[in-house]
PDB file of C-alpha atoms in Angstrom:
ATOM      1  CA  MET A   1       0.000   0.000   0.000  1.00 44.00           C
ATOM      2  CA  THR A   2       1.449   3.377  -1.012  1.00 40.00           C
ATOM      3  CA  SER A   3       1.054   6.342   1.308  1.00 39.00           C
ATOM      4  CA  SER A   4      -0.132   9.682  -0.169  1.00 39.00           C
ATOM      5  CA  PHE A   5       1.910  11.631   2.377  1.00 32.00           C
ATOM      6  CA  SER A   6       4.724  13.670   0.756  1.00 38.00           C
ATOM      7  CA  MET A   7       8.012  14.336   2.482  1.00 33.00           C
ATOM      8  CA  PRO A   8       9.207  17.957   2.711  1.00 38.00           C
ATOM      9  CA  PRO A   9      11.418  18.932  -0.233  1.00 40.00           C
ATOM     10  CA  LEU A  10      15.189  19.226   0.222  1.00 37.00           C
ATOM     11  CA  HIS A  11      17.071  22.516  -0.070  1.00 40.00           C
ATOM     12  CA  GLY A  12      13.888  24.540   0.645  1.00 42.00           C
ATOM     13  CA  ARG A  13      12.271  24.047  -2.803  1.00 45.00           C
ATOM     14  CA  ALA A  14       8.511  23.467  -2.917  1.00 44.00           C
ATOM     15  CA  THR A  15       7.087  20.562  -4.874  1.00 46.00           C
ATOM     16  CA  PRO A  16       4.705  21.310  -7.808  1.00 46.00           C
ATOM     17  CA  HIS A  17       1.835  20.055  -5.628  1.00 48.00           C
ATOM     18  CA  ILE A  18       2.524  22.601  -2.873  1.00 44.00           C
ATOM     19  CA  GLU A  19       3.128  25.396  -5.369  1.00 49.00           C
ATOM     20  CA  GLY A  20      -0.271  24.658  -6.932  1.00 50.00           C
ATOM     21  CA  ARG A  21      -1.956  24.843  -3.556  1.00 50.00           C
ATOM     22  CA  ARG A  22      -0.291  28.206  -2.897  1.00 50.00           C
ATOM     23  CA  ARG A  23      -1.488  29.590  -6.226  1.00 51.00           C
ATOM     24  CA  PHE A  24      -5.016  28.340  -5.505  1.00 43.00           C
ATOM     25  CA  ALA A  25      -4.986  29.987  -2.037  1.00 46.00           C
ATOM     26  CA  SER A  26      -3.761  33.237  -3.580  1.00 47.00           C
ATOM     27  CA  ARG A  27      -6.530  33.216  -6.185  1.00 47.00           C
ATOM     28  CA  LYS A  28      -9.113  32.387  -3.518  1.00 42.00           C
ATOM     29  CA  ALA A  29      -7.990  35.334  -1.379  1.00 42.00           C
ATOM     30  CA  GLY A  30      -8.213  37.614  -4.403  1.00 43.00           C
ATOM     31  CA  VAL A  31     -11.754  36.493  -5.191  1.00 38.00           C
ATOM     32  CA  ALA A  32     -12.786  37.011  -1.553  1.00 39.00           C
ATOM     33  CA  ALA A  33     -11.406  40.542  -1.617  1.00 37.00           C
ATOM     34  CA  ILE A  34     -13.350  41.323  -4.793  1.00 35.00           C
ATOM     35  CA  VAL A  35     -16.606  39.958  -3.320  1.00 34.00           C
ATOM     36  CA  LEU A  36     -16.186  41.917  -0.088  1.00 35.00           C
ATOM     37  CA  GLY A  37     -15.483  45.065  -2.052  1.00 37.00           C
ATOM     38  CA  ALA A  38     -18.601  44.571  -4.151  1.00 34.00           C
ATOM     39  CA  LEU A  39     -20.706  44.083  -1.036  1.00 33.00           C
ATOM     40  CA  ALA A  40     -19.300  47.243   0.496  1.00 34.00           C
ATOM     41  CA  LEU A  41     -20.072  49.218  -2.652  1.00 33.00           C
ATOM     42  CA  GLY A  42     -23.564  47.733  -2.743  1.00 37.00           C
ATOM     43  CA  GLY A  43     -24.209  48.884   0.810  1.00 36.00           C
ATOM     44  CA  CYS A  44     -23.090  52.412  -0.068  1.00 36.00           C
ATOM     45  CA  ALA A  45     -25.240  52.459  -3.185  1.00 39.00           C
ATOM     46  CA  THR A  46     -28.454  51.784  -1.242  1.00 51.00           C
ATOM     47  CA  SER A  47     -27.763  54.123   1.667  1.00 68.00           C
ATOM     48  CA  THR A  48     -30.340  56.876   2.176  1.00 76.00           C
ATOM     49  CA  GLY A  49     -30.160  60.388   3.478  1.00 88.00           C
ATOM     50  CA  PRO A  50     -31.520  61.760   6.748  1.00 95.00           C
ATOM     51  CA  VAL A  51     -35.186  61.308   7.632  1.00 97.00           C
ATOM     52  CA  ASP A  52     -37.355  64.074   9.097  1.00 98.00           C
ATOM     53  CA  VAL A  53     -39.848  62.727  11.634  1.00 98.00           C
ATOM     54  CA  THR A  54     -42.781  64.348  13.462  1.00 98.00           C
ATOM     55  CA  ARG A  55     -44.925  62.538  16.040  1.00 98.00           C
ATOM     56  CA  PHE A  56     -48.130  63.424  17.939  1.00 98.00           C
ATOM     57  CA  HIS A  57     -49.647  61.328  20.711  1.00 97.00           C
ATOM     58  CA  GLN A  58     -51.869  61.241  23.757  1.00 95.00           C
ATOM     59  CA  PRO A  59     -50.260  61.101  27.214  1.00 92.00           C
ATOM     60  CA  ASP A  60     -51.431  57.525  27.861  1.00 86.00           C
ATOM     61  CA  VAL A  61     -50.234  56.006  24.567  1.00 92.00           C
ATOM     62  CA  ALA A  62     -49.755  52.241  24.779  1.00 90.00           C
ATOM     63  CA  ARG A  63     -46.336  50.585  24.556  1.00 91.00           C
ATOM     64  CA  GLN A  64     -47.575  47.047  23.837  1.00 95.00           C
ATOM     65  CA  GLY A  65     -50.568  45.081  22.586  1.00 96.00           C
ATOM     66  CA  SER A  66     -51.796  43.365  19.417  1.00 97.00           C
ATOM     67  CA  VAL A  67     -51.883  45.605  16.342  1.00 97.00           C
ATOM     68  CA  LEU A  68     -53.613  44.957  13.006  1.00 97.00           C
ATOM     69  CA  ILE A  69     -51.807  46.549  10.029  1.00 96.00           C
ATOM     70  CA  VAL A  70     -54.322  48.196   7.657  1.00 96.00           C
ATOM     71  CA  PRO A  71     -53.977  50.556   4.658  1.00 96.00           C
ATOM     72  CA  GLY A  72     -55.155  54.162   4.804  1.00 96.00           C
ATOM     73  CA  ASN A  73     -56.988  53.514   1.530  1.00 95.00           C
ATOM     74  CA  PRO A  74     -58.801  50.136   1.564  1.00 94.00           C
ATOM     75  CA  ASP A  75     -58.311  49.869  -2.212  1.00 94.00           C
ATOM     76  CA  ASP A  76     -54.547  49.564  -1.612  1.00 93.00           C
ATOM     77  CA  SER A  77     -54.792  46.434   0.533  1.00 92.00           C
ATOM     78  CA  ALA A  78     -53.591  44.152  -2.281  1.00 92.00           C
ATOM     79  CA  SER A  79     -50.973  46.507  -3.729  1.00 94.00           C
ATOM     80  CA  LEU A  80     -47.271  45.695  -3.627  1.00 94.00           C
ATOM     81  CA  GLU A  81     -46.529  49.142  -2.189  1.00 93.00           C
ATOM     82  CA  PHE A  82     -48.788  48.584   0.801  1.00 95.00           C
ATOM     83  CA  ARG A  83     -47.526  45.045   1.441  1.00 95.00           C
ATOM     84  CA  THR A  84     -43.942  46.317   1.415  1.00 96.00           C
ATOM     85  CA  ALA A  85     -44.778  49.158   3.803  1.00 96.00           C
ATOM     86  CA  ALA A  86     -46.870  46.862   6.018  1.00 96.00           C
ATOM     87  CA  ASN A  87     -43.983  44.406   6.378  1.00 96.00           C
ATOM     88  CA  ALA A  88     -41.601  47.217   7.338  1.00 97.00           C
ATOM     89  CA  VAL A  89     -44.019  48.710   9.878  1.00 97.00           C
ATOM     90  CA  SER A  90     -44.806  45.260  11.263  1.00 97.00           C
ATOM     91  CA  ALA A  91     -41.118  44.490  11.866  1.00 97.00           C
ATOM     92  CA  THR A  92     -40.572  47.848  13.562  1.00 97.00           C
ATOM     93  CA  LEU A  93     -43.656  47.496  15.777  1.00 97.00           C
ATOM     94  CA  ALA A  94     -42.438  44.059  16.888  1.00 97.00           C
ATOM     95  CA  ARG A  95     -39.083  45.540  17.908  1.00 97.00           C
ATOM     96  CA  THR A  96     -40.921  48.326  19.754  1.00 96.00           C
ATOM     97  CA  GLY A  97     -42.873  45.832  21.897  1.00 96.00           C
ATOM     98  CA  PHE A  98     -46.158  45.358  20.028  1.00 97.00           C
ATOM     99  CA  SER A  99     -47.556  42.164  18.508  1.00 96.00           C
ATOM    100  CA  PRO A 100     -48.365  43.020  14.866  1.00 96.00           C
ATOM    101  CA  LEU A 101     -50.957  41.095  12.859  1.00 93.00           C
ATOM    102  CA  GLN A 102     -51.576  41.088   9.115  1.00 82.00           C
ATOM    103  CA  PRO A 103     -55.158  41.216   7.709  1.00 81.00           C
ATOM    104  CA  GLY A 104     -56.643  37.731   7.554  1.00 80.00           C
ATOM    105  CA  ALA A 105     -54.266  36.339  10.173  1.00 80.00           C
ATOM    106  CA  SER A 106     -55.540  34.304  13.097  1.00 81.00           C
ATOM    107  CA  GLY A 107     -56.700  36.641  15.859  1.00 79.00           C
ATOM    108  CA  ALA A 108     -56.742  39.718  13.601  1.00 83.00           C
ATOM    109  CA  GLY A 109     -60.380  40.381  14.454  1.00 87.00           C
ATOM    110  CA  ALA A 110     -59.553  40.628  18.161  1.00 92.00           C
ATOM    111  CA  ALA A 111     -56.604  43.044  17.781  1.00 96.00           C
ATOM    112  CA  GLN A 112     -56.449  45.810  20.383  1.00 97.00           C
ATOM    113  CA  TYR A 113     -55.115  48.435  17.985  1.00 97.00           C
ATOM    114  CA  GLU A 114     -54.903  49.237  14.305  1.00 97.00           C
ATOM    115  CA  ALA A 115     -51.872  50.715  12.567  1.00 98.00           C
ATOM    116  CA  VAL A 116     -53.117  52.695   9.565  1.00 98.00           C
ATOM    117  CA  VAL A 117     -50.283  52.919   7.013  1.00 98.00           C
ATOM    118  CA  ASP A 118     -50.054  55.442   4.166  1.00 97.00           C
ATOM    119  CA  MET A 119     -47.215  55.935   1.680  1.00 96.00           C
ATOM    120  CA  GLY A 120     -46.692  59.039  -0.459  1.00 94.00           C
ATOM    121  CA  ARG A 121     -44.255  60.022  -3.201  1.00 93.00           C
ATOM    122  CA  GLU A 122     -43.628  63.418  -4.788  1.00 94.00           C
ATOM    123  CA  THR A 123     -41.184  64.605  -7.431  1.00 95.00           C
ATOM    124  CA  ILE A 124     -39.981  68.193  -7.133  1.00 94.00           C
ATOM    125  CA  ALA A 125     -38.602  69.774 -10.282  1.00 90.00           C
ATOM    126  CA  PRO A 126     -35.404  71.818  -9.896  1.00 83.00           C
ATOM    127  CA  LEU A 127     -35.535  75.610 -10.117  1.00 74.00           C
ATOM    128  CA  PRO A 128     -34.804  77.089 -13.558  1.00 68.00           C
ATOM    129  CA  ALA A 129     -31.055  77.426 -13.967  1.00 61.00           C
ATOM    130  CA  ARG A 130     -29.331  80.584 -15.088  1.00 60.00           C
ATOM    131  CA  SER A 131     -27.919  80.828 -18.599  1.00 54.00           C
ATOM    132  CA  PRO A 132     -25.026  78.357 -18.913  1.00 54.00           C
ATOM    133  CA  VAL A 133     -22.914  80.956 -20.760  1.00 53.00           C
ATOM    134  CA  SER A 134     -21.829  84.264 -19.244  1.00 50.00           C
ATOM    135  CA  VAL A 135     -19.771  86.986 -20.900  1.00 49.00           C
ATOM    136  CA  GLY A 136     -17.694  89.601 -19.101  1.00 50.00           C
ATOM    137  CA  VAL A 137     -15.808  92.600 -20.474  1.00 49.00           C
ATOM    138  CA  GLY A 138     -13.041  94.287 -18.511  1.00 51.00           C
ATOM    139  CA  GLY A 139     -10.507  97.048 -19.197  1.00 47.00           C
ATOM    140  CA  SER A 140      -7.089  97.768 -17.684  1.00 45.00           C
ATOM    141  CA  THR A 141      -4.595 100.642 -17.933  1.00 43.00           C
ATOM    142  CA  GLY A 142      -0.933 100.431 -17.076  1.00 46.00           C
ATOM    143  CA  SER A 143       2.331 102.304 -17.529  1.00 43.00           C
ATOM    144  CA  TYR A 144       3.104 100.211 -20.606  1.00 38.00           C
ATOM    145  CA  GLY A 145      -0.209 100.684 -22.393  1.00 48.00           C
ATOM    146  CA  SER A 146      -3.848  99.732 -22.098  1.00 47.00           C
ATOM    147  CA  GLY A 147      -5.970  96.729 -22.977  1.00 50.00           C
ATOM    148  CA  VAL A 148      -9.459  95.292 -22.979  1.00 49.00           C
ATOM    149  CA  GLY A 149     -10.206  91.718 -21.823  1.00 52.00           C
ATOM    150  CA  LEU A 150     -13.142  89.519 -22.834  1.00 50.00           C
ATOM    151  CA  GLY A 151     -14.041  86.608 -20.533  1.00 53.00           C
ATOM    152  CA  ILE A 152     -16.500  83.794 -21.292  1.00 56.00           C
ATOM    153  CA  GLY A 153     -17.678  81.394 -18.577  1.00 54.00           C
ATOM    154  CA  ILE A 154     -19.478  78.149 -19.449  1.00 56.00           C
ATOM    155  CA  ASN A 155     -21.374  76.063 -16.889  1.00 52.00           C
ATOM    156  CA  LEU A 156     -20.599  72.394 -17.594  1.00 58.00           C
ATOM    157  CA  SER A 157     -22.341  70.964 -14.512  1.00 58.00           C
ATOM    158  CA  GLY A 158     -25.413  69.917 -16.474  1.00 62.00           C
ATOM    159  CA  LYS A 159     -29.081  70.234 -15.648  1.00 75.00           C
ATOM    160  CA  PRO A 160     -29.862  69.422 -11.992  1.00 83.00           C
ATOM    161  CA  LYS A 161     -31.983  66.332 -11.424  1.00 87.00           C
ATOM    162  CA  PRO A 162     -35.444  66.469  -9.841  1.00 94.00           C
ATOM    163  CA  VAL A 163     -35.716  65.552  -6.165  1.00 95.00           C
ATOM    164  CA  VAL A 164     -37.946  62.659  -5.080  1.00 95.00           C
ATOM    165  CA  VAL A 165     -39.616  62.877  -1.662  1.00 96.00           C
ATOM    166  CA  ASN A 166     -40.806  59.591  -0.116  1.00 97.00           C
ATOM    167  CA  ARG A 167     -43.207  59.857   2.806  1.00 97.00           C
ATOM    168  CA  MET A 168     -44.750  57.481   5.324  1.00 98.00           C
ATOM    169  CA  ARG A 169     -47.549  58.147   7.782  1.00 98.00           C
ATOM    170  CA  VAL A 170     -48.751  55.734  10.453  1.00 98.00           C
ATOM    171  CA  GLN A 171     -51.697  56.233  12.786  1.00 98.00           C
ATOM    172  CA  LEU A 172     -52.040  53.997  15.820  1.00 98.00           C
ATOM    173  CA  ARG A 173     -55.674  53.889  16.898  1.00 97.00           C
ATOM    174  CA  ARG A 174     -57.803  51.823  19.238  1.00 96.00           C
ATOM    175  CA  ALA A 175     -59.609  49.090  17.297  1.00 96.00           C
ATOM    176  CA  GLY A 176     -62.844  49.441  19.287  1.00 95.00           C
ATOM    177  CA  ASP A 177     -63.663  53.166  18.940  1.00 96.00           C
ATOM    178  CA  LYS A 178     -61.104  54.147  16.217  1.00 96.00           C
ATOM    179  CA  VAL A 179     -59.647  56.909  18.431  1.00 96.00           C
ATOM    180  CA  VAL A 180     -56.111  57.816  17.308  1.00 97.00           C
ATOM    181  CA  VAL A 181     -53.652  57.622  20.211  1.00 97.00           C
ATOM    182  CA  TRP A 182     -50.424  58.149  18.215  1.00 98.00           C
ATOM    183  CA  GLU A 183     -49.508  59.459  14.766  1.00 98.00           C
ATOM    184  CA  GLY A 184     -46.146  59.757  13.072  1.00 98.00           C
ATOM    185  CA  ARG A 185     -44.956  61.171   9.762  1.00 98.00           C
ATOM    186  CA  ALA A 186     -41.558  60.614   8.162  1.00 98.00           C
ATOM    187  CA  GLU A 187     -40.010  61.765   4.904  1.00 97.00           C
ATOM    188  CA  THR A 188     -36.673  61.577   3.110  1.00 96.00           C
ATOM    189  CA  GLN A 189     -35.352  63.124  -0.098  1.00 95.00           C
ATOM    190  CA  ALA A 190     -33.037  61.892  -2.843  1.00 94.00           C
ATOM    191  CA  LYS A 191     -32.186  62.754  -6.435  1.00 93.00           C
ATOM    192  CA  GLU A 192     -34.353  61.120  -9.060  1.00 93.00           C
ATOM    193  CA  GLY A 193     -32.842  57.979 -10.560  1.00 91.00           C
ATOM    194  CA  THR A 194     -30.702  57.087  -7.540  1.00 92.00           C
ATOM    195  CA  PRO A 195     -31.294  53.923  -5.449  1.00 89.00           C
ATOM    196  CA  ALA A 196     -32.085  56.088  -2.417  1.00 88.00           C
ATOM    197  CA  ALA A 197     -35.110  57.480  -4.272  1.00 90.00           C
ATOM    198  CA  GLN A 198     -36.741  54.064  -4.773  1.00 89.00           C
ATOM    199  CA  PRO A 199     -39.652  53.509  -2.337  1.00 85.00           C
ATOM    200  CA  GLY A 200     -38.896  49.794  -2.051  1.00 86.00           C
ATOM    201  CA  LEU A 201     -35.437  50.594  -0.671  1.00 88.00           C
ATOM    202  CA  VAL A 202     -36.345  53.456   1.685  1.00 95.00           C
ATOM    203  CA  VAL A 203     -39.558  52.066   3.207  1.00 96.00           C
ATOM    204  CA  GLY A 204     -37.697  50.199   5.959  1.00 96.00           C
ATOM    205  CA  ARG A 205     -35.616  53.281   6.706  1.00 96.00           C
ATOM    206  CA  LEU A 206     -38.756  55.403   7.050  1.00 97.00           C
ATOM    207  CA  ALA A 207     -40.421  52.888   9.383  1.00 98.00           C
ATOM    208  CA  ASP A 208     -37.340  52.597  11.605  1.00 97.00           C
ATOM    209  CA  ALA A 209     -36.998  56.378  11.878  1.00 98.00           C
ATOM    210  CA  LEU A 210     -40.715  56.792  12.545  1.00 98.00           C
ATOM    211  CA  PHE A 211     -40.672  54.538  15.615  1.00 97.00           C
ATOM    212  CA  LYS A 212     -37.217  55.524  16.884  1.00 96.00           C
ATOM    213  CA  GLY A 213     -37.546  56.330  20.588  1.00 96.00           C
ATOM    214  CA  PHE A 214     -41.294  55.541  20.498  1.00 97.00           C
ATOM    215  CA  PRO A 215     -43.542  57.357  21.253  1.00 97.00           C
ATOM    216  CA  GLY A 216     -41.260  60.396  20.902  1.00 97.00           C
ATOM    217  CA  THR A 217     -41.934  63.980  22.014  1.00 97.00           C
ATOM    218  CA  SER A 218     -45.373  65.043  20.841  1.00 97.00           C
ATOM    219  CA  GLY A 219     -45.275  67.878  18.313  1.00 97.00           C
ATOM    220  CA  GLU A 220     -41.489  67.822  17.909  1.00 97.00           C
ATOM    221  CA  THR A 221     -39.769  67.330  14.542  1.00 97.00           C
ATOM    222  CA  ILE A 222     -36.471  65.478  14.641  1.00 97.00           C
ATOM    223  CA  THR A 223     -33.949  64.479  11.987  1.00 97.00           C
ATOM    224  CA  VAL A 224     -32.743  60.877  12.079  1.00 96.00           C
ATOM    225  CA  PRO A 225     -29.349  60.626  10.320  1.00 93.00           C
TER     226      PRO A 225
END
């Protein structure tokens, strides 16, 4: 029976087998570095800007209990936008201490509270830019003569992109009498066409900011970085 164990090479030279393993390890490390770099860039690409949040609530607002997630407009109950927002609000409510329930779930009819979720989106066009070309005429006089200078400035920055505002509003009300005990509004802005402007990417960010430090100071607007 022949053993597969290889003796160390003499005079410090590596065998072809060991050299191959070293090259494979080097390539593997390089691939890992590329993957990690791509993940880091991906995280930066989907980062969002600060979120402005305003909350209002009654003094005796609850900190726990079963909550049914419902849309502000009943016609939106089957829409992808509402389901995405409902999942984000549900996860945040669970971290806050509540027990969220989706419509149709077991026990939904006996929920103590309802969380009414609304999403909004607005595109704001940039202000009209000044003329991209400016002309200036200047004169100078010196001991060696006089001269007139003509200067032309061209704006190469391009047309500014519109700004997209994504908003979320959540009302927490008692299920029995529909009295609102807490309401929060959150919004964030980003340039049109960027990942941070996509509602599917910012909805979780809005929900987290909305319930940060729940219930918050009533009537105060804060900025969550």
